[in-house]
Amino acid sequence: MSSIENTHWSLSNKIYLRIIFLYLVLYIYPYGFEYIVELNTSDISFWKDLTIWFGQLFLGWEFDKDNLLNGFDSKYDYSRFLLIITLSIIGTIIWILIDSKLKLAYDSKIKILTRTILRYHVGLTLILYGLAKVFMLQFGEMDLNRLESTIGDYNGMRYLWTFMSYSKFYTMSTGWVEVIGGILLLFRRFTFIGSTIVFIAMANVVLIDVGYDVRVKMFAIHLLIMTILLLSDDFKRIINFFILNKPTKPFLDQPLFKKNKKIGYSIKSAIILYFIISSTINFSKRIESQTVNRFPSLTGYHEIEILVINGDTIQESNKSRWKNISINGSSYRPESLTITSVDKKKFYYSFEADTVKQTIHFHKFNDSIDNAYKLSYEKIDNNIVVFKGSYHQDSYWMKTKVKTLKDYRLTREGIRWITDLK
């Protein structure tokens, strides 16, 4: 059996190992701790001022300190990446010089620690994002607002989010691949198969993120590179087995606490137990916030055919005229009401309803119900609804034509195994 302990450590190998280790630690701390839900990274981060200073001095960039867009392929992100690379190189030089003076040899332990950090960071991150797909939280589900949007107005990322929300089967399947690969990485014995699964998943994610200009490309690329690093010790074995048809020896990851495995098992158990409890609480809240809909019967997209304000009929040529009302139109935020005007301005509200009295009270998300506007509604038939009430001290009466999810071809047709069967 080959192992890390049998590695010959040349100077170039030592430099490479230390640069990777330092970059990994600096990259993860603290913005990579997405799996520690209770941690507010802004409270423990020292990067903000240092990164801005580095970007201004060496890159000539200006930054909006109130809107750095951290994590969204921003100038701040690239400035931090370059800063981390610089610090890793400087740190490695100092580290090598100290080791040469003290004649210390602990390179195998550094590599074991590096691989352990990689396994847990990639594994926990993939489980987190995989579960978001499994529970249809990342992309949401196909909803009324998406169905009524114009594709030509989308950017690449919004277009991707829309078609990913269409197929629960595909989205949930990709999520399970990430979850399974992530879980396997938490156990040394399954590092190779876990890394292989995660590599396939992340290669697909990187291609999609680049192809559709998703604003987290560098995040995905980092995870892919980390996965490749985990596979790097298996490259020779892979070539021998799959290409050269030669026998190979298994590669064995060494435990971080070899002399006292109980410490390692205790730490692993604590990490996994925390992650399970924390993730369960976090996902329960997210699922509830995106799926709780007390008023499903009101879900609909209302095209306003006639609008009367204070007794005057408002013509469609008036740009401030309401064009449509979407009720429960977003899968990300049920129990929301969106008003869109002719000039495409949108007004977002939360609402409460009384389906017995057939009334709706809607208000801005940060306001209380005391500041709500009131509309009563009456369904004339399945497609026609009449609203009347008050808005900004004006009286409103409107007749709308309503569409629900079942009125769209895209949501009516599922997977058809026999395409010409009616």
Coordinates of C-alpha atoms in Angstrom, one line a residue:
M1 CA 0.0 0.0 0.0
S2 CA 1.3 3.4 -0.9
S3 CA 0.8 6.3 1.6
I4 CA 1.6 9.9 2.2
E5 CA 4.3 8.9 4.7
N6 CA 6.4 7.2 1.9
T7 CA 6.5 10.5 -0.2
H8 CA 9.9 11.8 -1.0
W9 CA 10.0 15.5 -0.1
S10 CA 12.1 17.5 -2.5
L11 CA 12.4 21.3 -2.1
S12 CA 9.9 21.9 -4.9
N13 CA 7.5 19.5 -3.2
K14 CA 7.9 21.3 0.1
I15 CA 7.3 24.7 -1.5
Y16 CA 4.2 23.5 -3.4
L17 CA 2.8 21.9 -0.3
R18 CA 3.2 25.0 1.9
I19 CA 1.7 27.3 -0.7
I20 CA -1.3 25.1 -1.1
F21 CA -1.8 24.8 2.6
L22 CA -1.5 28.5 3.3
Y23 CA -3.7 29.5 0.4
L24 CA -6.3 26.9 1.5
V25 CA -6.4 28.1 5.1
L26 CA -6.5 31.8 4.1
Y27 CA -9.2 31.2 1.5
I28 CA -11.5 29.3 3.8
Y29 CA -11.1 31.6 6.8
P30 CA -13.7 32.9 7.4
Y31 CA -15.8 33.2 4.2
G32 CA -15.7 29.5 3.5
F33 CA -17.4 28.6 6.7
E34 CA -20.9 28.4 5.1
Y35 CA -21.6 25.2 6.9
I36 CA -21.2 26.9 10.3
V37 CA -24.6 28.7 10.1
E38 CA -24.4 30.3 13.5
L39 CA -21.1 32.1 12.6
N40 CA -21.3 35.7 11.4
T41 CA -18.2 35.9 9.2
S42 CA -18.2 39.7 9.1
D43 CA -17.6 39.7 12.8
I44 CA -14.4 37.6 12.7
S45 CA -13.0 38.7 9.3
F46 CA -9.8 40.7 9.0
W47 CA -9.9 40.8 5.2
K48 CA -12.1 43.8 4.4
D49 CA -9.7 46.7 5.0
L50 CA -6.7 44.7 4.0
T51 CA -8.2 43.6 0.7
I52 CA -9.5 47.0 -0.2
W53 CA -6.0 48.5 0.6
F54 CA -4.3 45.9 -1.6
G55 CA -6.7 46.4 -4.5
Q56 CA -6.4 50.2 -4.4
L57 CA -2.6 50.2 -4.1
F58 CA -1.6 47.4 -6.5
L59 CA -4.6 47.1 -8.9
G60 CA -5.8 50.7 -9.0
W61 CA -9.4 49.7 -8.2
E62 CA -12.0 51.7 -6.4
F63 CA -14.4 49.9 -4.0
D64 CA -17.9 50.6 -2.7
K65 CA -17.3 49.7 0.9
D66 CA -21.1 49.4 1.5
N67 CA -21.6 47.0 -1.4
L68 CA -18.5 44.9 -1.9
L69 CA -20.5 42.0 -3.4
N70 CA -18.3 39.5 -1.5
G71 CA -18.6 36.1 -3.0
F72 CA -20.1 37.3 -6.3
D73 CA -17.0 37.4 -8.6
S74 CA -16.5 41.0 -7.6
K75 CA -13.4 43.2 -7.6
Y76 CA -13.2 42.6 -3.9
D77 CA -13.1 38.8 -4.5
Y78 CA -10.3 39.0 -7.1
S79 CA -8.4 41.4 -4.9
R80 CA -8.6 39.0 -2.0
F81 CA -7.5 36.0 -4.2
L82 CA -4.4 37.9 -5.4
L83 CA -3.7 39.0 -1.9
I84 CA -4.0 35.4 -0.6
I85 CA -1.6 34.2 -3.3
T86 CA 0.9 36.9 -2.4
L87 CA 0.7 36.1 1.4
S88 CA 1.0 32.4 0.7
I89 CA 4.2 32.9 -1.4
I90 CA 5.7 35.2 1.2
G91 CA 4.6 32.9 4.1
T92 CA 6.1 29.9 2.3
I93 CA 9.5 31.6 1.8
I94 CA 9.7 32.5 5.5
W95 CA 8.5 29.0 6.5
I96 CA 11.1 27.2 4.3
L97 CA 13.9 29.4 5.7
I98 CA 12.8 28.7 9.3
D99 CA 12.6 24.9 8.6
S100 CA 16.1 25.0 7.0
K101 CA 17.6 26.6 10.1
L102 CA 15.8 24.3 12.6
K103 CA 16.2 21.1 10.4
L104 CA 12.6 20.1 11.0
A105 CA 10.9 17.4 9.0
Y106 CA 7.1 17.2 9.3
D107 CA 6.0 17.5 5.7
S108 CA 3.9 14.3 5.8
K109 CA 1.9 15.7 8.7
I110 CA 1.3 19.0 6.8
K111 CA 0.0 17.0 3.8
I112 CA -2.3 14.8 6.0
L113 CA -3.7 18.0 7.6
T114 CA -4.1 19.6 4.2
R115 CA -6.0 16.6 2.8
T116 CA -8.2 16.5 5.9
I117 CA -9.1 20.2 5.6
L118 CA -9.8 19.6 1.9
R119 CA -12.0 16.6 2.6
Y120 CA -14.1 18.2 5.2
H121 CA -14.4 21.6 3.5
V122 CA -15.4 20.2 0.1
G123 CA -17.6 17.5 1.7
L124 CA -19.6 19.8 4.0
T125 CA -19.9 22.5 1.3
L126 CA -21.2 20.0 -1.3
I127 CA -23.7 18.5 1.2
L128 CA -25.0 22.0 1.9
Y129 CA -25.5 22.9 -1.7
G130 CA -26.7 19.5 -2.6
L131 CA -29.5 19.6 0.0
A132 CA -30.5 23.0 -1.3
K133 CA -31.1 21.3 -4.7
V134 CA -32.8 18.3 -3.2
F135 CA -35.3 20.5 -1.3
M136 CA -35.7 22.8 -4.4
L137 CA -34.4 25.8 -2.4
Q138 CA -31.5 27.0 -4.6
F139 CA -33.4 27.5 -7.8
G140 CA -36.9 27.5 -6.4
E141 CA -39.7 25.9 -8.4
M142 CA -41.4 27.0 -11.6
D143 CA -43.7 29.8 -10.5
L144 CA -46.1 32.4 -12.0
N145 CA -43.6 35.2 -12.1
R146 CA -41.2 33.2 -14.2
L147 CA -43.9 31.9 -16.5
E148 CA -45.0 35.4 -17.2
S149 CA -41.5 36.8 -17.7
T150 CA -40.0 37.5 -21.1
I151 CA -36.9 35.3 -21.8
G152 CA -35.4 38.2 -23.8
D153 CA -35.2 40.3 -20.7
Y154 CA -33.2 37.6 -18.7
N155 CA -29.5 37.6 -18.2
G156 CA -27.7 34.2 -18.4
M157 CA -27.9 33.5 -14.6
R158 CA -31.6 34.2 -14.3
Y159 CA -32.3 32.1 -17.5
L160 CA -30.3 29.2 -15.9
W161 CA -32.3 29.6 -12.6
T162 CA -35.5 29.5 -14.5
F163 CA -35.0 26.3 -16.5
M164 CA -33.4 24.6 -13.5
S165 CA -36.5 25.3 -11.6
Y166 CA -38.6 23.6 -14.3
S167 CA -37.4 20.0 -13.6
K168 CA -37.6 18.7 -10.1
F169 CA -36.2 15.4 -11.3
Y170 CA -33.0 16.9 -12.8
T171 CA -32.4 19.4 -10.0
M172 CA -33.0 16.9 -7.2
S173 CA -30.8 14.3 -9.0
T174 CA -27.9 16.6 -9.3
G175 CA -28.4 17.5 -5.6
W176 CA -28.3 13.9 -4.5
V177 CA -25.0 13.4 -6.5
E178 CA -23.5 16.3 -4.6
V179 CA -24.8 15.1 -1.2
I180 CA -23.6 11.5 -1.7
G181 CA -20.1 12.7 -2.9
G182 CA -19.9 15.1 0.0
I183 CA -20.8 12.4 2.6
L184 CA -18.2 10.0 1.2
L185 CA -15.5 12.7 1.5
L186 CA -16.0 12.8 5.3
F187 CA -14.5 9.3 5.6
R188 CA -10.9 8.6 4.7
R189 CA -11.6 5.1 3.3
F190 CA -14.0 6.6 0.6
T191 CA -11.9 9.6 -0.4
F192 CA -11.2 8.4 -3.9
I193 CA -14.8 7.5 -4.8
G194 CA -16.1 10.6 -3.1
S195 CA -13.6 12.8 -4.9
T196 CA -14.5 11.2 -8.2
I197 CA -18.2 11.8 -7.8
V198 CA -17.6 15.4 -6.6
F199 CA -15.2 16.0 -9.5
I200 CA -17.9 15.0 -12.0
A201 CA -20.5 17.2 -10.3
M202 CA -18.2 20.2 -9.9
A203 CA -16.9 20.0 -13.5
N204 CA -20.5 20.2 -14.7
V205 CA -21.2 23.1 -12.3
V206 CA -18.1 25.0 -13.5
L207 CA -19.1 24.5 -17.1
I208 CA -22.7 25.7 -16.4
D209 CA -21.5 28.7 -14.3
V210 CA -19.1 29.9 -17.0
G211 CA -21.4 29.2 -19.8
Y212 CA -24.3 31.0 -18.2
D213 CA -22.2 33.8 -16.6
V214 CA -23.3 32.8 -13.1
R215 CA -21.8 35.2 -10.6
V216 CA -20.1 32.6 -8.4
K217 CA -17.8 31.2 -11.0
M218 CA -14.7 31.5 -8.9
F219 CA -16.4 29.8 -5.9
A220 CA -17.2 26.8 -8.1
I221 CA -13.7 26.8 -9.7
H222 CA -12.1 26.7 -6.2
L223 CA -14.2 23.7 -5.2
L224 CA -13.2 21.9 -8.5
I225 CA -9.5 22.6 -7.9
M226 CA -9.8 21.4 -4.3
T227 CA -11.3 18.2 -5.6
I228 CA -8.5 17.8 -8.2
L229 CA -6.0 18.2 -5.4
L230 CA -7.7 15.4 -3.5
L231 CA -7.5 13.2 -6.6
S232 CA -3.9 14.2 -7.4
D233 CA -2.3 11.3 -5.4
D234 CA -4.4 8.9 -7.5
F235 CA -3.5 10.3 -11.0
K236 CA -0.8 7.7 -11.6
R237 CA -3.1 4.9 -10.4
I238 CA -5.9 6.1 -12.7
I239 CA -3.6 6.2 -15.7
N240 CA -2.1 2.8 -15.0
F241 CA -5.5 1.1 -14.4
F242 CA -7.8 2.8 -17.0
I243 CA -5.3 3.6 -19.8
L244 CA -2.2 1.4 -19.5
N245 CA -4.1 -1.6 -18.2
K246 CA -1.5 -2.1 -15.4
P247 CA -2.1 -3.3 -11.9
T248 CA -2.1 -0.6 -9.2
K249 CA -1.5 -0.4 -5.5
P250 CA -4.2 1.3 -3.3
F251 CA -3.5 4.7 -1.9
L252 CA -4.2 5.0 1.8
D253 CA -5.1 8.3 3.5
Q254 CA -3.5 8.5 6.9
P255 CA -5.5 9.6 9.9
L256 CA -4.7 13.1 11.3
F257 CA -4.3 11.6 14.8
K258 CA -2.5 8.4 14.1
K259 CA -1.2 7.7 17.7
N260 CA -4.5 8.4 19.4
K261 CA -7.4 7.7 17.0
K262 CA -10.0 8.3 19.7
I263 CA -9.2 12.0 19.5
G264 CA -9.8 11.9 15.8
Y265 CA -13.1 9.9 16.1
S266 CA -14.3 12.3 18.8
I267 CA -13.6 15.4 16.7
K268 CA -15.2 13.8 13.6
S269 CA -18.3 12.8 15.6
A270 CA -18.6 16.3 17.1
I271 CA -18.3 17.9 13.6
I272 CA -20.8 15.6 12.0
L273 CA -23.3 15.8 14.9
Y274 CA -23.1 19.6 14.9
F275 CA -23.5 19.7 11.1
I276 CA -26.6 17.4 11.2
I277 CA -28.3 19.4 14.0
S278 CA -27.4 22.8 12.6
S279 CA -28.3 21.9 9.0
T280 CA -31.6 20.3 10.1
I281 CA -32.7 23.5 11.9
N282 CA -31.4 25.8 9.1
F283 CA -33.1 23.8 6.3
S284 CA -36.3 23.4 8.3
K285 CA -36.6 27.2 8.5
R286 CA -35.7 27.7 4.8
I287 CA -38.2 25.0 3.7
E288 CA -40.9 26.6 5.8
S289 CA -40.2 30.1 4.6
Q290 CA -40.4 29.0 0.9
T291 CA -43.2 26.4 1.1
V292 CA -45.7 27.7 3.7
N293 CA -48.7 29.1 1.8
R294 CA -51.8 29.5 3.8
F295 CA -53.8 30.9 0.8
P296 CA -53.2 28.5 -2.1
S297 CA -56.6 29.2 -3.5
L298 CA -55.6 32.9 -4.2
T299 CA -52.5 31.9 -6.2
G300 CA -52.9 33.6 -9.6
Y301 CA -51.5 36.0 -12.2
H302 CA -54.1 38.7 -12.8
E303 CA -54.1 40.7 -16.0
I304 CA -56.0 43.9 -15.3
E305 CA -58.6 44.5 -18.0
I306 CA -60.4 47.5 -16.5
L307 CA -59.1 49.8 -13.8
V308 CA -61.2 52.5 -12.2
I309 CA -59.6 54.9 -9.7
N310 CA -61.8 57.4 -7.8
G311 CA -64.5 56.8 -10.4
D312 CA -62.3 57.5 -13.4
T313 CA -61.4 54.7 -15.8
I314 CA -57.6 54.6 -16.4
Q315 CA -56.5 54.0 -19.9
E316 CA -53.8 51.5 -20.9
S317 CA -51.8 54.3 -22.4
N318 CA -51.2 55.7 -18.9
K319 CA -47.7 54.4 -17.9
S320 CA -48.4 54.5 -14.2
R321 CA -51.5 52.3 -14.6
W322 CA -51.4 48.9 -13.0
K323 CA -50.9 46.2 -15.6
N324 CA -51.1 43.1 -13.5
I325 CA -51.2 41.7 -10.0
S326 CA -49.3 38.5 -9.1
I327 CA -50.5 36.7 -5.9
N328 CA -48.3 34.0 -4.5
G329 CA -46.4 34.4 -7.8
S330 CA -42.9 33.6 -6.4
S331 CA -41.7 30.2 -5.2
Y332 CA -39.1 31.9 -3.1
R333 CA -41.7 34.0 -1.2
P334 CA -45.2 32.6 -0.9
E335 CA -47.8 34.9 0.6
S336 CA -46.5 37.8 -1.4
L337 CA -48.3 40.1 -3.7
T338 CA -46.6 42.0 -6.6
I339 CA -48.1 44.9 -8.5
T340 CA -46.6 45.7 -11.9
S341 CA -47.4 49.0 -13.8
V342 CA -47.4 49.6 -17.5
D343 CA -43.9 51.1 -17.4
K344 CA -42.7 47.8 -15.7
K345 CA -42.2 49.2 -12.2
K346 CA -42.8 46.6 -9.6
F347 CA -44.2 47.0 -6.0
Y348 CA -43.7 44.2 -3.6
Y349 CA -46.0 43.4 -0.7
S350 CA -46.8 40.8 2.0
F351 CA -50.4 40.0 2.5
E352 CA -53.0 38.5 4.8
A353 CA -56.3 37.2 3.5
D354 CA -59.7 36.1 4.8
T355 CA -61.0 33.6 2.3
V356 CA -64.4 33.6 4.0
K357 CA -65.0 37.3 3.8
Q358 CA -62.9 37.4 0.6
T359 CA -60.6 40.2 1.6
I360 CA -56.9 40.8 1.2
H361 CA -54.8 43.1 3.4
F362 CA -51.4 43.8 1.8
H363 CA -48.5 45.9 3.1
K364 CA -44.8 46.5 2.5
F365 CA -42.6 43.6 3.9
N366 CA -41.2 45.8 6.7
D367 CA -44.5 47.4 7.7
S368 CA -47.1 46.1 10.1
I369 CA -50.6 44.9 9.2
D370 CA -51.8 48.2 10.7
N371 CA -50.4 50.0 7.6
A372 CA -52.0 47.6 5.2
Y373 CA -54.2 48.4 2.1
K374 CA -57.4 46.5 1.7
L375 CA -59.0 44.9 -1.3
S376 CA -62.1 42.7 -1.4
Y377 CA -62.4 40.3 -4.2
E378 CA -65.2 38.4 -6.0
K379 CA -64.7 35.5 -8.4
I380 CA -67.2 36.0 -11.3
D381 CA -66.1 32.7 -12.8
N382 CA -62.9 30.6 -13.0
N383 CA -61.0 33.2 -15.0
I384 CA -62.6 36.6 -14.0
V385 CA -62.1 38.3 -10.7
V386 CA -63.3 41.7 -9.5
F387 CA -61.3 43.7 -6.9
K388 CA -62.4 46.8 -5.0
G389 CA -60.9 48.7 -2.1
S390 CA -58.4 51.4 -1.3
Y391 CA -54.8 52.2 -2.1
H392 CA -53.0 55.3 -0.9
Q393 CA -56.3 56.9 0.1
D394 CA -57.7 56.3 -3.4
S395 CA -60.6 54.0 -4.2
Y396 CA -59.9 51.2 -6.6
W397 CA -62.1 49.0 -8.7
M398 CA -60.7 46.6 -11.2
K399 CA -61.7 43.6 -13.3
T400 CA -59.0 41.0 -13.9
K401 CA -58.4 37.9 -16.0
V402 CA -56.6 35.4 -13.9
K403 CA -54.2 32.5 -14.8
T404 CA -53.1 29.8 -12.5
L405 CA -50.2 27.3 -12.8
K406 CA -52.5 24.8 -14.5
D407 CA -53.2 27.2 -17.3
Y408 CA -49.7 27.0 -18.7
R409 CA -48.5 24.3 -21.1
L410 CA -45.1 24.2 -19.4
T411 CA -46.6 23.2 -16.1
R412 CA -49.2 20.9 -17.5
E413 CA -46.8 18.6 -19.3
G414 CA -44.5 16.4 -17.3
I415 CA -42.2 13.6 -18.4
R416 CA -43.7 11.7 -21.4
W417 CA -42.3 8.2 -22.1
I418 CA -44.6 7.8 -25.2
T419 CA -44.6 11.2 -26.9
D420 CA -47.4 10.6 -29.4
L421 CA -49.8 9.1 -26.9
K422 CA -52.7 11.5 -26.2

